[in-house]
Short mmCIF file of C-alpha atoms (C1' of nucleotides) in Angstrom, two decimals:
data_model
loop_
_atom_site.label_atom_id
_atom_site.label_comp_id
_atom_site.label_asym_id
_atom_site.label_seq_id
_atom_site.Cartn_x
_atom_site.Cartn_y
_atom_site.Cartn_z
CA UNK A 168 -89.28 -19.38 26.61
CA UNK A 169 -85.39 -19.32 26.22
CA UNK A 170 -85.41 -17.72 22.89
CA UNK A 171 -86.02 -13.95 22.43
CA UNK A 172 -84.99 -14.15 18.79
CA UNK A 173 -86.57 -12.39 15.82
CA UNK A 174 -90.39 -12.34 15.79
CA UNK A 175 -91.08 -12.39 12.14
CA UNK A 176 -88.49 -12.05 9.37
CA UNK A 177 -90.72 -10.87 6.59
CA UNK A 178 -94.25 -10.92 5.64
CA UNK A 179 -96.59 -8.31 6.97
CA UNK A 180 -99.25 -10.92 5.76
CA UNK A 181 -101.98 -9.14 7.31
CA UNK A 182 -104.90 -10.40 5.11
CA UNK A 183 -104.23 -14.08 5.69
CA UNK A 184 -106.11 -15.70 8.57
CA UNK A 185 -106.56 -12.83 10.73
CA UNK A 186 -109.01 -14.35 13.46
CA UNK A 187 -107.04 -17.15 15.07
CA UNK A 188 -103.40 -16.06 14.22
CA UNK A 189 -101.04 -18.18 12.40
CA UNK A 190 -100.59 -20.88 15.08
CA UNK A 191 -104.00 -22.23 14.51
CA UNK A 192 -103.87 -26.03 14.88
CA UNK A 193 -104.54 -28.53 12.27
CA UNK A 194 -103.35 -31.70 14.14
CA UNK A 195 -102.03 -30.00 17.32
CA UNK A 196 -103.68 -27.64 20.03
CA UNK A 197 -103.82 -24.00 19.04
CA UNK A 198 -100.86 -22.10 19.89
CA UNK A 199 -98.32 -24.88 20.67
CA UNK A 200 -95.03 -25.05 18.84
CA UNK A 201 -96.33 -27.99 16.87
CA UNK A 202 -99.25 -26.06 15.71
CA UNK A 203 -96.97 -23.10 14.67
CA UNK A 204 -94.90 -25.46 12.68
CA UNK A 205 -97.78 -26.88 10.74
CA UNK A 206 -99.12 -23.44 10.12
CA UNK A 207 -95.75 -22.12 8.85
CA UNK A 208 -95.12 -25.22 6.81
CA UNK A 209 -98.53 -25.16 5.25
CA UNK A 210 -98.17 -21.44 4.17
CA UNK A 211 -94.82 -22.23 2.50
CA UNK A 212 -95.99 -25.72 0.92
CA UNK A 213 -98.92 -23.91 -0.52
CA UNK A 214 -96.90 -21.21 -2.07
CA UNK A 215 -93.77 -23.42 -3.44
CA UNK A 216 -94.88 -26.96 -2.98
CA UNK A 217 -93.52 -29.38 -0.59
CA UNK A 218 -90.30 -30.08 -2.52
CA UNK A 219 -89.64 -26.25 -2.93
CA UNK A 220 -89.36 -25.56 0.82
CA UNK A 221 -86.68 -26.17 3.00
CA UNK A 222 -87.00 -27.59 6.39
CA UNK A 223 -84.75 -24.58 7.53
CA UNK A 224 -87.26 -22.11 6.13
CA UNK A 225 -90.17 -23.49 8.02
CA UNK A 226 -88.19 -23.42 11.23
CA UNK A 227 -87.17 -19.78 10.48
CA UNK A 228 -90.68 -18.75 10.05
CA UNK A 229 -91.73 -20.28 13.44
CA UNK A 230 -88.45 -18.72 15.07
CA UNK A 231 -86.82 -22.06 16.05
CA UNK A 232 -83.95 -24.03 14.38
CA UNK A 233 -84.50 -26.73 11.94
CA UNK A 234 -83.38 -29.40 14.26
CA UNK A 235 -86.36 -28.60 16.59
CA UNK A 236 -88.69 -29.55 13.90
CA UNK A 237 -87.73 -33.09 14.54
CA UNK A 238 -89.01 -33.18 18.09
CA UNK A 239 -92.30 -32.81 16.61
CA UNK A 240 -92.26 -34.61 13.38
CA UNK A 241 -90.37 -37.73 12.30
CA UNK A 242 -89.60 -36.18 8.90
CA UNK A 243 -90.65 -33.41 6.49
CA UNK A 244 -92.45 -36.00 4.54
CA UNK A 245 -94.40 -36.79 7.61
CA UNK A 246 -95.17 -33.14 8.06
CA UNK A 247 -96.39 -32.65 4.60
CA UNK A 248 -98.37 -35.75 4.74
CA UNK A 249 -100.25 -35.25 8.00
CA UNK A 250 -101.34 -31.84 6.75
CA UNK A 251 -102.70 -33.28 3.61
CA UNK A 252 -104.21 -36.25 5.38
CA UNK A 253 -105.88 -33.74 7.69
CA UNK A 254 -107.72 -31.87 5.10
CA UNK A 255 -108.40 -34.80 2.82
CA UNK A 256 -110.18 -36.58 5.56
CA UNK A 257 -111.94 -33.55 6.76
CA UNK A 258 -113.33 -32.88 3.33
CA UNK A 259 -114.28 -36.72 2.76
CA UNK A 260 -116.08 -36.81 6.16
CA UNK A 261 -118.01 -33.53 5.09
CA UNK A 262 -119.24 -35.31 1.97
CA UNK A 263 -120.06 -38.56 3.82
CA UNK A 264 -121.97 -36.67 6.42
CA UNK A 265 -124.06 -34.68 3.84
CA UNK A 266 -124.76 -38.02 1.98
CA UNK A 267 -125.97 -39.67 5.10
CA UNK A 268 -128.43 -37.10 5.88
CA UNK A 269 -132.08 -37.96 5.69
CA UNK A 270 -133.18 -35.03 3.28
CA UNK A 271 -134.48 -34.68 -0.24
CA UNK A 272 -131.69 -34.99 -2.63
CA UNK A 273 -131.90 -31.29 -3.79
CA UNK A 274 -131.33 -30.11 -0.36
CA UNK A 275 -128.46 -32.38 0.03
CA UNK A 276 -126.75 -31.03 -3.04
CA UNK A 277 -127.15 -27.39 -1.51
CA UNK A 278 -125.71 -28.48 1.69
CA UNK A 279 -122.85 -30.18 0.07
CA UNK A 280 -121.78 -26.99 -1.83
CA UNK A 281 -122.49 -24.66 1.17
CA UNK A 282 -120.48 -26.99 3.51
CA UNK A 283 -117.65 -27.41 1.07
CA UNK A 284 -117.32 -23.66 0.69
CA UNK A 285 -117.65 -23.14 4.16
CA UNK A 286 -114.70 -25.68 4.96
CA UNK A 287 -112.63 -23.84 2.28
CA UNK A 288 -113.21 -20.63 3.87
CA UNK A 289 -112.64 -21.81 7.23
CA UNK A 290 -108.93 -22.65 6.57
CA UNK A 291 -108.23 -21.28 3.03
CA UNK A 292 -104.52 -22.22 3.25
CA UNK A 293 -105.30 -25.74 4.25
CA UNK A 294 -108.01 -26.18 1.47
CA UNK A 295 -105.67 -24.60 -1.13
CA UNK A 296 -102.88 -27.14 -0.17
CA UNK A 297 -105.50 -29.98 -0.74
CA UNK A 298 -106.53 -28.24 -4.18
CA UNK A 299 -103.07 -27.70 -5.59
CA UNK A 300 -100.77 -30.33 -4.12
CA UNK A 301 -102.82 -33.36 -3.52
CA UNK A 302 -101.16 -34.96 -6.60
CA UNK A 303 -97.87 -34.84 -4.68
CA UNK A 304 -99.24 -37.66 -2.59
CA UNK A 305 -100.30 -40.38 -5.13
CA UNK A 306 -101.26 -42.92 -2.61
CA UNK A 307 -104.15 -40.71 -1.37
CA UNK A 308 -105.97 -40.72 -4.66
CA UNK A 309 -104.79 -43.94 -6.23
CA UNK A 310 -107.21 -45.11 -8.89
CA UNK A 311 -109.19 -48.17 -8.32
CA UNK A 312 -107.63 -50.23 -11.04
CA UNK A 313 -104.19 -51.38 -9.44
CA UNK A 314 -104.55 -52.24 -5.89
CA UNK A 315 -107.64 -53.53 -4.36
CA UNK A 316 -107.17 -51.14 -1.25
CA UNK A 317 -109.32 -48.32 -2.70
CA UNK A 318 -108.47 -44.91 -1.27
CA UNK A 319 -111.67 -42.88 -0.64
CA UNK A 320 -111.55 -39.23 -1.08
CA UNK A 321 -114.20 -36.31 -1.39
CA UNK A 322 -114.91 -37.12 -5.16
CA UNK A 323 -115.40 -40.98 -4.94
CA UNK A 324 -117.63 -40.30 -1.68
CA UNK A 325 -119.45 -37.96 -3.74
CA UNK A 326 -119.78 -40.28 -6.49
CA UNK A 327 -121.27 -42.88 -4.12
CA UNK A 328 -123.82 -40.31 -3.14
CA UNK A 329 -124.73 -39.74 -6.62
CA UNK A 330 -124.99 -43.50 -7.14
CA UNK A 331 -127.59 -43.72 -4.45
CA UNK A 332 -129.48 -40.87 -6.11
CA UNK A 333 -129.66 -42.75 -9.17
CA UNK A 334 -131.01 -45.93 -7.33
CA UNK A 335 -133.59 -43.63 -5.77
CA UNK A 336 -134.53 -42.30 -9.23
CA UNK A 337 -133.50 -38.71 -8.42
CA UNK A 338 -131.24 -38.42 -11.40
CA UNK A 339 -130.55 -40.13 -14.53
CA UNK A 340 -128.15 -43.18 -14.47
CA UNK A 341 -124.64 -42.73 -15.79
CA UNK A 342 -121.00 -42.73 -14.91
CA UNK A 343 -121.23 -41.39 -11.34
CA UNK A 344 -117.49 -40.99 -10.96
CA UNK A 345 -117.44 -38.60 -14.16
CA UNK A 346 -120.39 -36.81 -12.87
CA UNK A 347 -119.07 -36.37 -9.29
CA UNK A 348 -115.88 -34.94 -10.81
CA UNK A 349 -117.92 -32.61 -13.15
CA UNK A 350 -120.15 -31.08 -10.57
CA UNK A 351 -117.37 -30.79 -7.84
CA UNK A 352 -115.33 -29.19 -10.75
CA UNK A 353 -117.68 -26.30 -10.77
CA UNK A 354 -116.57 -25.53 -7.03
CA UNK A 355 -113.03 -26.43 -7.34
CA UNK A 356 -112.11 -24.48 -10.34
CA UNK A 357 -113.80 -21.48 -9.00
CA UNK A 358 -111.82 -21.94 -5.90
CA UNK A 359 -108.69 -22.24 -7.97
CA UNK A 360 -109.60 -19.08 -9.69
CA UNK A 361 -109.92 -17.57 -6.18
CA UNK A 362 -106.30 -19.03 -5.29
CA UNK A 363 -105.14 -17.19 -8.43
CA UNK A 364 -106.83 -14.03 -7.35
CA UNK A 365 -109.12 -13.96 -10.36
CA UNK A 366 -112.05 -13.78 -7.97
CA UNK A 367 -112.18 -12.36 -4.63
CA UNK A 368 -113.91 -12.70 -1.12
CA UNK A 369 -114.80 -15.85 0.72
CA UNK A 370 -115.90 -18.75 -1.56
CA UNK A 371 -119.30 -18.86 0.23
CA UNK A 372 -120.58 -15.74 -1.38
CA UNK A 373 -120.72 -17.82 -4.49
CA UNK A 374 -122.27 -20.84 -2.95
CA UNK A 375 -125.50 -19.92 -4.48
CA UNK A 376 -124.25 -19.64 -7.81
CA UNK A 377 -122.45 -22.98 -7.42
CA UNK A 378 -125.75 -24.80 -6.21
CA UNK A 379 -127.65 -23.47 -9.16
CA UNK A 380 -124.87 -24.62 -11.50
CA UNK A 381 -124.38 -27.98 -10.00
CA UNK A 382 -128.26 -28.61 -9.89
CA UNK A 383 -128.37 -27.56 -13.66
CA UNK A 384 -125.85 -30.05 -14.40
CA UNK A 385 -127.36 -32.82 -12.53
CA UNK A 386 -131.00 -32.33 -13.83
CA UNK A 387 -130.29 -31.81 -17.60
CA UNK A 388 -128.94 -35.06 -18.99
CA UNK B 1399 -126.50 -43.13 -29.57
CA UNK B 1400 -124.91 -45.10 -26.69
CA UNK B 1401 -124.82 -43.51 -23.20
CA UNK B 1402 -121.38 -42.11 -22.74
CA UNK B 1403 -121.88 -42.10 -19.11
CA UNK B 1404 -121.82 -45.93 -18.54
CA UNK B 1405 -119.68 -47.50 -16.01
CA UNK B 1406 -118.11 -49.81 -18.63
CA UNK B 1407 -114.31 -49.66 -19.30
CA UNK B 1408 -115.26 -48.95 -23.13
CA UNK B 1409 -111.63 -48.80 -24.42
CA UNK B 1410 -108.05 -49.17 -23.28
CA UNK B 1411 -105.53 -46.39 -23.20
CA UNK B 1412 -104.55 -46.36 -26.71
CA UNK B 1413 -104.31 -42.68 -26.90
CA UNK B 1414 -101.15 -42.25 -24.81
CA UNK B 1415 -98.24 -41.58 -27.22
CA UNK B 1416 -98.46 -44.44 -29.37
CA UNK B 1417 -98.51 -42.74 -32.87
CA UNK B 1418 -95.48 -40.44 -32.86
CA UNK B 1419 -93.36 -42.10 -30.22
CA UNK B 1420 -92.03 -40.41 -27.13
CA UNK B 1421 -89.66 -37.96 -28.91
CA UNK B 1422 -92.50 -36.03 -30.33
CA UNK B 1423 -91.64 -32.33 -30.37
CA UNK B 1424 -93.13 -29.64 -28.28
CA UNK B 1425 -90.72 -26.98 -29.08
CA UNK B 1426 -88.29 -28.90 -31.27
CA UNK B 1427 -88.74 -30.84 -34.35
CA UNK B 1428 -89.54 -34.54 -34.04
CA UNK B 1429 -87.01 -37.08 -33.29
CA UNK B 1430 -84.31 -34.49 -32.48
CA UNK B 1431 -82.52 -34.94 -29.08
CA UNK B 1432 -84.05 -31.69 -27.95
CA UNK B 1433 -87.48 -33.13 -28.67
CA UNK B 1434 -86.49 -36.29 -26.74
CA UNK B 1435 -85.25 -34.26 -23.79
CA UNK B 1436 -88.59 -32.41 -23.85
CA UNK B 1437 -90.60 -35.50 -23.87
CA UNK B 1438 -88.43 -37.41 -21.10
CA UNK B 1439 -88.63 -34.29 -18.84
CA UNK B 1440 -92.42 -33.80 -19.37
CA UNK B 1441 -93.21 -37.30 -18.36
CA UNK B 1442 -91.09 -37.13 -15.28
CA UNK B 1443 -92.40 -33.47 -14.34
CA UNK B 1444 -95.98 -34.75 -14.69
CA UNK B 1445 -95.22 -37.68 -12.44
CA UNK B 1446 -93.18 -36.02 -9.74
CA UNK B 1447 -93.29 -32.36 -10.27
CA UNK B 1448 -90.37 -30.15 -11.56
CA UNK B 1449 -88.74 -29.93 -8.11
CA UNK B 1450 -88.99 -33.78 -7.67
CA UNK B 1451 -87.05 -34.60 -10.73
CA UNK B 1452 -83.24 -34.45 -11.28
CA UNK B 1453 -81.69 -33.26 -14.39
CA UNK B 1454 -79.62 -36.67 -14.43
CA UNK B 1455 -82.99 -38.85 -14.51
CA UNK B 1456 -84.12 -36.76 -17.55
CA UNK B 1457 -80.76 -37.35 -19.23
CA UNK B 1458 -80.76 -41.14 -18.17
CA UNK B 1459 -84.47 -41.48 -19.86
CA UNK B 1460 -83.05 -39.93 -22.95
CA UNK B 1461 -79.82 -41.96 -22.87
CA UNK B 1462 -77.38 -39.18 -22.58
CA UNK B 1463 -75.56 -37.54 -19.60
CA UNK B 1464 -76.97 -34.67 -17.56
CA UNK B 1465 -74.31 -32.22 -18.92
CA UNK B 1466 -75.54 -32.92 -22.42
CA UNK B 1467 -79.00 -31.35 -21.33
CA UNK B 1468 -77.26 -28.07 -21.15
CA UNK B 1469 -76.33 -27.91 -24.93
CA UNK B 1470 -80.18 -27.56 -25.43
CA UNK B 1471 -81.40 -25.71 -22.51
CA UNK B 1472 -80.10 -22.83 -20.49
CA UNK B 1473 -81.42 -24.41 -17.20
CA UNK B 1474 -83.63 -26.77 -15.87
CA UNK B 1475 -86.17 -24.05 -15.11
CA UNK B 1476 -85.92 -22.71 -18.78
CA UNK B 1477 -86.74 -26.34 -19.77
CA UNK B 1478 -89.59 -26.62 -17.47
CA UNK B 1479 -90.94 -23.33 -18.42
CA UNK B 1480 -90.86 -23.68 -22.10
CA UNK B 1481 -93.00 -26.86 -21.75
CA UNK B 1482 -95.55 -24.99 -19.76
CA UNK B 1483 -95.49 -22.05 -21.96
CA UNK B 1484 -96.12 -24.16 -24.98
CA UNK B 1485 -99.01 -25.83 -23.73
CA UNK B 1486 -100.46 -22.59 -21.90
CA UNK B 1487 -100.19 -20.72 -25.24
CA UNK B 1488 -101.56 -23.54 -27.19
CA UNK B 1489 -104.58 -23.62 -25.08
CA UNK B 1490 -104.94 -19.99 -24.72
CA UNK B 1491 -104.90 -19.65 -28.58
CA UNK B 1492 -107.53 -22.49 -28.94
CA UNK B 1493 -109.94 -20.61 -26.86
CA UNK B 1494 -109.13 -17.29 -28.62
CA UNK B 1495 -109.75 -19.01 -32.11
CA UNK B 1496 -113.11 -20.52 -30.97
CA UNK B 1497 -114.12 -17.03 -29.51
CA UNK B 1498 -113.31 -15.35 -32.76
CA UNK B 1499 -115.44 -17.47 -34.83
CA UNK B 1500 -118.55 -16.26 -36.54
CA UNK B 1501 -121.00 -18.67 -35.26
CA UNK B 1502 -123.90 -19.01 -32.97
CA UNK B 1503 -122.96 -18.90 -29.30
CA UNK B 1504 -124.30 -22.27 -28.75
CA UNK B 1505 -122.21 -23.91 -31.46
CA UNK B 1506 -119.05 -22.02 -29.94
CA UNK B 1507 -119.63 -23.78 -26.56
CA UNK B 1508 -119.67 -26.98 -28.47
CA UNK B 1509 -116.49 -26.29 -30.33
CA UNK B 1510 -114.68 -25.02 -27.38
CA UNK B 1511 -115.41 -28.33 -25.39
CA UNK B 1512 -114.68 -30.48 -28.34
CA UNK B 1513 -111.39 -28.77 -29.15
CA UNK B 1514 -110.37 -28.61 -25.48
CA UNK B 1515 -110.82 -32.39 -25.22
CA UNK B 1516 -109.04 -32.95 -28.60
CA UNK B 1517 -106.05 -30.82 -27.45
CA UNK B 1518 -105.98 -32.84 -24.19
CA UNK B 1519 -106.05 -36.17 -25.98
CA UNK B 1520 -103.53 -34.94 -28.67
CA UNK B 1521 -100.81 -34.59 -26.00
CA UNK B 1522 -102.19 -35.97 -22.86
CA UNK B 1523 -98.80 -35.69 -20.87
CA UNK B 1524 -98.50 -32.11 -21.82
CA UNK B 1525 -102.07 -31.22 -21.00
CA UNK B 1526 -101.67 -32.89 -17.64
CA UNK B 1527 -98.48 -30.96 -17.02
CA UNK B 1528 -100.58 -27.74 -17.53
CA UNK B 1529 -103.35 -29.12 -15.38
CA UNK B 1530 -101.40 -30.10 -12.40
CA UNK B 1531 -98.38 -27.98 -12.40
CA UNK B 1532 -99.44 -24.60 -13.64
CA UNK B 1533 -99.24 -23.19 -10.15
CA UNK B 1534 -95.57 -23.80 -10.13
CA UNK B 1535 -95.20 -20.82 -12.52
CA UNK B 1536 -96.89 -18.15 -10.65
CA UNK B 1537 -95.89 -15.38 -13.38
CA UNK B 1538 -98.09 -17.30 -15.96
CA UNK B 1539 -101.35 -16.81 -14.14
CA UNK B 1540 -100.59 -13.81 -12.10
CA UNK B 1541 -104.09 -12.05 -10.96
CA UNK B 1542 -104.94 -8.75 -12.39
CA UNK B 1543 -104.62 -6.79 -9.21
CA UNK B 1544 -100.92 -6.35 -8.52
CA UNK B 1545 -99.30 -5.68 -11.87
CA UNK B 1546 -100.65 -4.06 -14.83
CA UNK B 1547 -99.14 -6.65 -17.18
CA UNK B 1548 -102.06 -8.87 -17.25
CA UNK B 1549 -101.00 -12.52 -18.20
CA UNK B 1550 -103.88 -14.14 -20.22
CA UNK B 1551 -104.59 -17.78 -20.09
CA UNK B 1552 -107.31 -20.04 -21.32
CA UNK B 1553 -109.64 -19.18 -18.46
CA UNK B 1554 -109.36 -15.32 -18.74
CA UNK B 1555 -109.68 -15.68 -22.64
CA UNK B 1556 -112.71 -17.75 -21.89
CA UNK B 1557 -114.11 -15.09 -19.66
CA UNK B 1558 -113.82 -12.58 -22.44
CA UNK B 1559 -115.72 -14.90 -24.67
CA UNK B 1560 -118.55 -15.00 -22.25
CA UNK B 1561 -118.44 -11.29 -21.75
CA UNK B 1562 -119.17 -10.85 -25.38
CA UNK B 1563 -122.00 -13.27 -25.13
CA UNK B 1564 -123.39 -11.29 -22.27
CA UNK B 1565 -123.20 -8.24 -24.51
CA UNK B 1566 -125.06 -9.91 -27.39
CA UNK B 1567 -127.80 -11.13 -25.04
CA UNK B 1568 -126.81 -14.66 -25.30
CA UNK B 1569 -126.50 -15.37 -21.43
CA UNK B 1570 -127.44 -13.54 -18.49
CA UNK B 1571 -124.97 -11.00 -17.00
CA UNK B 1572 -122.87 -11.97 -13.95
CA UNK B 1573 -119.24 -12.52 -12.91
CA UNK B 1574 -117.62 -13.89 -16.21
CA UNK B 1575 -114.42 -14.83 -14.43
CA UNK B 1576 -116.25 -16.91 -12.12
CA UNK B 1577 -118.41 -18.30 -14.95
CA UNK B 1578 -115.40 -19.26 -17.04
CA UNK B 1579 -114.02 -21.06 -14.06
CA UNK B 1580 -117.14 -22.95 -13.44
CA UNK B 1581 -117.61 -24.08 -16.91
CA UNK B 1582 -113.98 -24.96 -17.64
CA UNK B 1583 -113.92 -26.70 -14.22
CA UNK B 1584 -116.45 -29.17 -15.53
CA UNK B 1585 -113.98 -30.31 -18.13
CA UNK B 1586 -110.85 -29.72 -16.20
CA UNK B 1587 -111.80 -31.71 -13.14
CA UNK B 1588 -113.08 -34.61 -15.38
CA UNK B 1589 -109.54 -34.36 -16.87
CA UNK B 1590 -108.17 -34.71 -13.50
CA UNK B 1591 -110.33 -37.56 -12.64
CA UNK B 1592 -108.75 -39.33 -15.81
CA UNK B 1593 -105.37 -38.36 -14.78
CA UNK B 1594 -106.20 -40.08 -11.50
CA UNK B 1595 -107.45 -43.06 -13.18
CA UNK B 1596 -110.97 -42.56 -11.95
CA UNK B 1597 -112.10 -42.29 -15.59
CA UNK B 1598 -110.78 -43.99 -18.62
CA UNK B 1599 -110.48 -43.64 -22.38
CA UNK B 1600 -109.67 -40.45 -24.42
CA UNK B 1601 -111.38 -37.19 -22.88
CA UNK B 1602 -113.14 -36.73 -26.13
CA UNK B 1603 -115.69 -39.50 -25.68
CA UNK B 1604 -117.09 -37.59 -22.85
CA UNK B 1605 -117.26 -34.26 -24.75
CA UNK B 1606 -121.07 -34.37 -25.57
CA UNK B 1607 -121.55 -34.84 -21.86
CA UNK B 1608 -119.38 -31.79 -20.94
CA UNK B 1609 -121.29 -29.89 -23.78
CA UNK B 1610 -124.55 -30.65 -22.10
CA UNK B 1611 -123.23 -29.78 -18.73
CA UNK B 1612 -121.71 -26.46 -19.60
CA UNK B 1613 -124.73 -25.31 -21.61
CA UNK B 1614 -127.03 -26.32 -18.70
CA UNK B 1615 -124.71 -24.10 -16.46
CA UNK B 1616 -124.70 -21.13 -18.89
CA UNK B 1617 -128.49 -21.29 -19.69
CA UNK B 1618 -129.91 -21.71 -16.10
CA UNK B 1619 -129.04 -18.53 -13.97
"C1'" DT C 574 -62.01 -28.78 -40.94
"C1'" DG C 575 -65.27 -26.28 -37.99
"C1'" DT C 576 -68.90 -26.93 -35.32
"C1'" DA C 577 -72.74 -29.36 -33.07
"C1'" DA C 578 -73.35 -32.70 -29.72
"C1'" DG C 579 -71.73 -35.51 -26.82
"C1'" DT C 580 -68.31 -37.14 -22.79
"C1'" DT C 581 -65.75 -37.09 -18.21
"C1'" DA C 582 -64.83 -35.16 -14.08
"C1'" DG C 583 -65.45 -32.09 -11.37
"C1'" DT C 584 -67.33 -27.53 -8.24
"C1'" DT C 585 -70.23 -25.42 -5.13
"C1'" DA C 586 -74.18 -25.00 -2.66
"C1'" DA C 587 -78.16 -26.75 -0.67
"C1'" DC C 588 -80.72 -30.41 1.37
"C1'" DG C 589 -82.71 -33.56 5.09
"C1'" DT C 590 -81.32 -35.39 9.03
"C1'" DT C 591 -78.47 -36.62 13.23
"C1'" DC C 592 -75.54 -35.38 16.87
"C1'" DA C 593 -73.85 -33.94 21.69
"C1'" DC C 594 -75.43 -30.97 24.62
"C1'" DT C 595 -78.37 -27.67 27.53
"C1'" DA C 596 -81.75 -24.88 30.23
"C1'" DA C 597 -86.18 -25.14 32.24
"C1'" DC C 598 -89.83 -27.85 33.99
"C1'" DT C 599 -91.93 -31.85 36.25
"C1'" DT C 600 -92.28 -35.71 39.34
"C1'" DG C 601 -91.19 -39.31 43.05
"C1'" DT C 602 -89.89 -39.90 47.26
"C1'" DA C 603 -86.44 -39.60 52.03
"C1'" DT D 859 -90.21 -29.42 51.76
"C1'" DA D 860 -85.48 -30.48 49.30
"C1'" DC D 861 -83.73 -32.47 45.74
"C1'" DA D 862 -82.25 -36.12 42.40
"C1'" DA D 863 -83.77 -38.02 38.27
"C1'" DG D 864 -86.10 -37.65 34.08
"C1'" DT D 865 -88.42 -35.39 30.40
"C1'" DT D 866 -89.43 -31.67 26.97
"C1'" DA D 867 -88.01 -28.60 23.72
"C1'" DG D 868 -84.64 -26.15 22.37
"C1'" DT D 869 -79.48 -25.04 20.28
"C1'" DG D 870 -75.36 -24.90 16.88
"C1'" DA D 871 -72.46 -27.85 14.25
"C1'" DA D 872 -72.03 -31.19 11.58
"C1'" DC D 873 -72.58 -35.27 8.26
"C1'" DG D 874 -73.26 -37.68 3.93
"C1'" DT D 875 -75.68 -37.09 -0.07
"C1'" DT D 876 -77.49 -34.79 -3.95
"C1'" DA D 877 -78.55 -31.15 -6.64
"C1'" DA D 878 -77.57 -27.83 -10.72
"C1'" DC D 879 -74.39 -26.42 -13.24
"C1'" DT D 880 -69.42 -25.98 -15.70
"C1'" DA D 881 -65.00 -26.56 -17.78
"C1'" DA D 882 -62.27 -29.06 -20.76
"C1'" DC D 883 -61.89 -32.50 -23.72
"C1'" DT D 884 -63.59 -35.84 -27.68
"C1'" DT D 885 -65.98 -37.18 -31.70
"C1'" DA D 886 -69.08 -37.39 -35.93
"C1'" DC D 887 -69.98 -35.58 -39.99
"C1'" DA D 888 -71.59 -31.64 -43.63
#
DNA sequence: TGTAAGTTAGTTAACGTTCACTAACTTGTA
DNA sequence: TACAAGTTAGTGAACGTTAACTAACTTACA
């Protein structure tokens, strides 16, 4: 450790991610410099967007120089995208796994809502990054019209799950893409409300509410 | 009555700015340079975010030089914020007006959904700007905890409407902020799906579906 | 003819990235 | 074991570019 420089410039962010500390890994092992860069970048990206954050600021938050960032990431864009890909795939897999379960559809809905909330609470900043800044990475949610490489994501996988439910006679037929958006919207807009400090506490405490609401939408059509 | 949730493409995107042309005013009268700047800025801001767009690009799109922009707007930030304020207040007023109606609560819900969709279709780019980039303007949605200047917006006004409905015994008591987020989330996430080309056509064609879903959530608790 | 609205040609600052260099480890082998 | 050689992860200074914005000048027209 050659550098005994300033530990923390500002913050006093006590409330945010208390358990594992700010160096929790997203791609890299906990505690490594790479993980600390990821965490610092994530926090800043969430607050001000990728374009609103200078590489120098990320470095300052970690306690290294901007040049050192490039020992770990090819570019700022790669850093930003690797973070987005991590949460995007994590959430996509989550939905896929629930969908693949051998369980009654009603239970799968509950599991989906519960697991989604748990994932959000597990790494709130990462989840918020996905929630607020996904549109910064158009190739990750490209519609199915233009290219025939269809990018999957939580919503399209959820739509597939609903399509299967339709085939099995669990719910009425309809536009499953739209329906998936509507039901996930219940959870996501509530998450957005939490991000904007309109609701408090872990998202999971509202999971039963979400479950009831989602099921109400799926049943009454 | 045709099923509005069919997977059919149904209709092409005729709704996008064909009628009034790209110089439609948001703050300024139609056809003026100021209006054309607003429209050009809006289109670019929606696509790539405020920080992702250079003043030069906006000017180029209008057919003037970047310096000329400053004859009409004090700064890029002011331009971006005036656009956001316009749609933010338009939507807030919309919700307020529906809430102030002297009509059965069930009808107000239908009106809210219908009018919200109509507002989205009326100026899709402006609506999308609000949907995707509101978080770029933290002071417009500041939570009620820190400052005592509570900024209102569509969701908080909707929450008030629900609070009133609770007092009048129309729906069960509960966290109205959360409930407002959940029900608006149904519409907003569907709008997001349209923005990402996962669903097609004017948002209004889905309004009856939204209405049913929103009511299902409000009733079954 | 005065002014609104445009131009050209800058300024200043910030950005992402690269450069040459270095201290501290790790490793292969005489 | 001693140590040359290589690797890792950092530094500080710069580079070329681009950004927002401004000053001074020009022009159309009510």
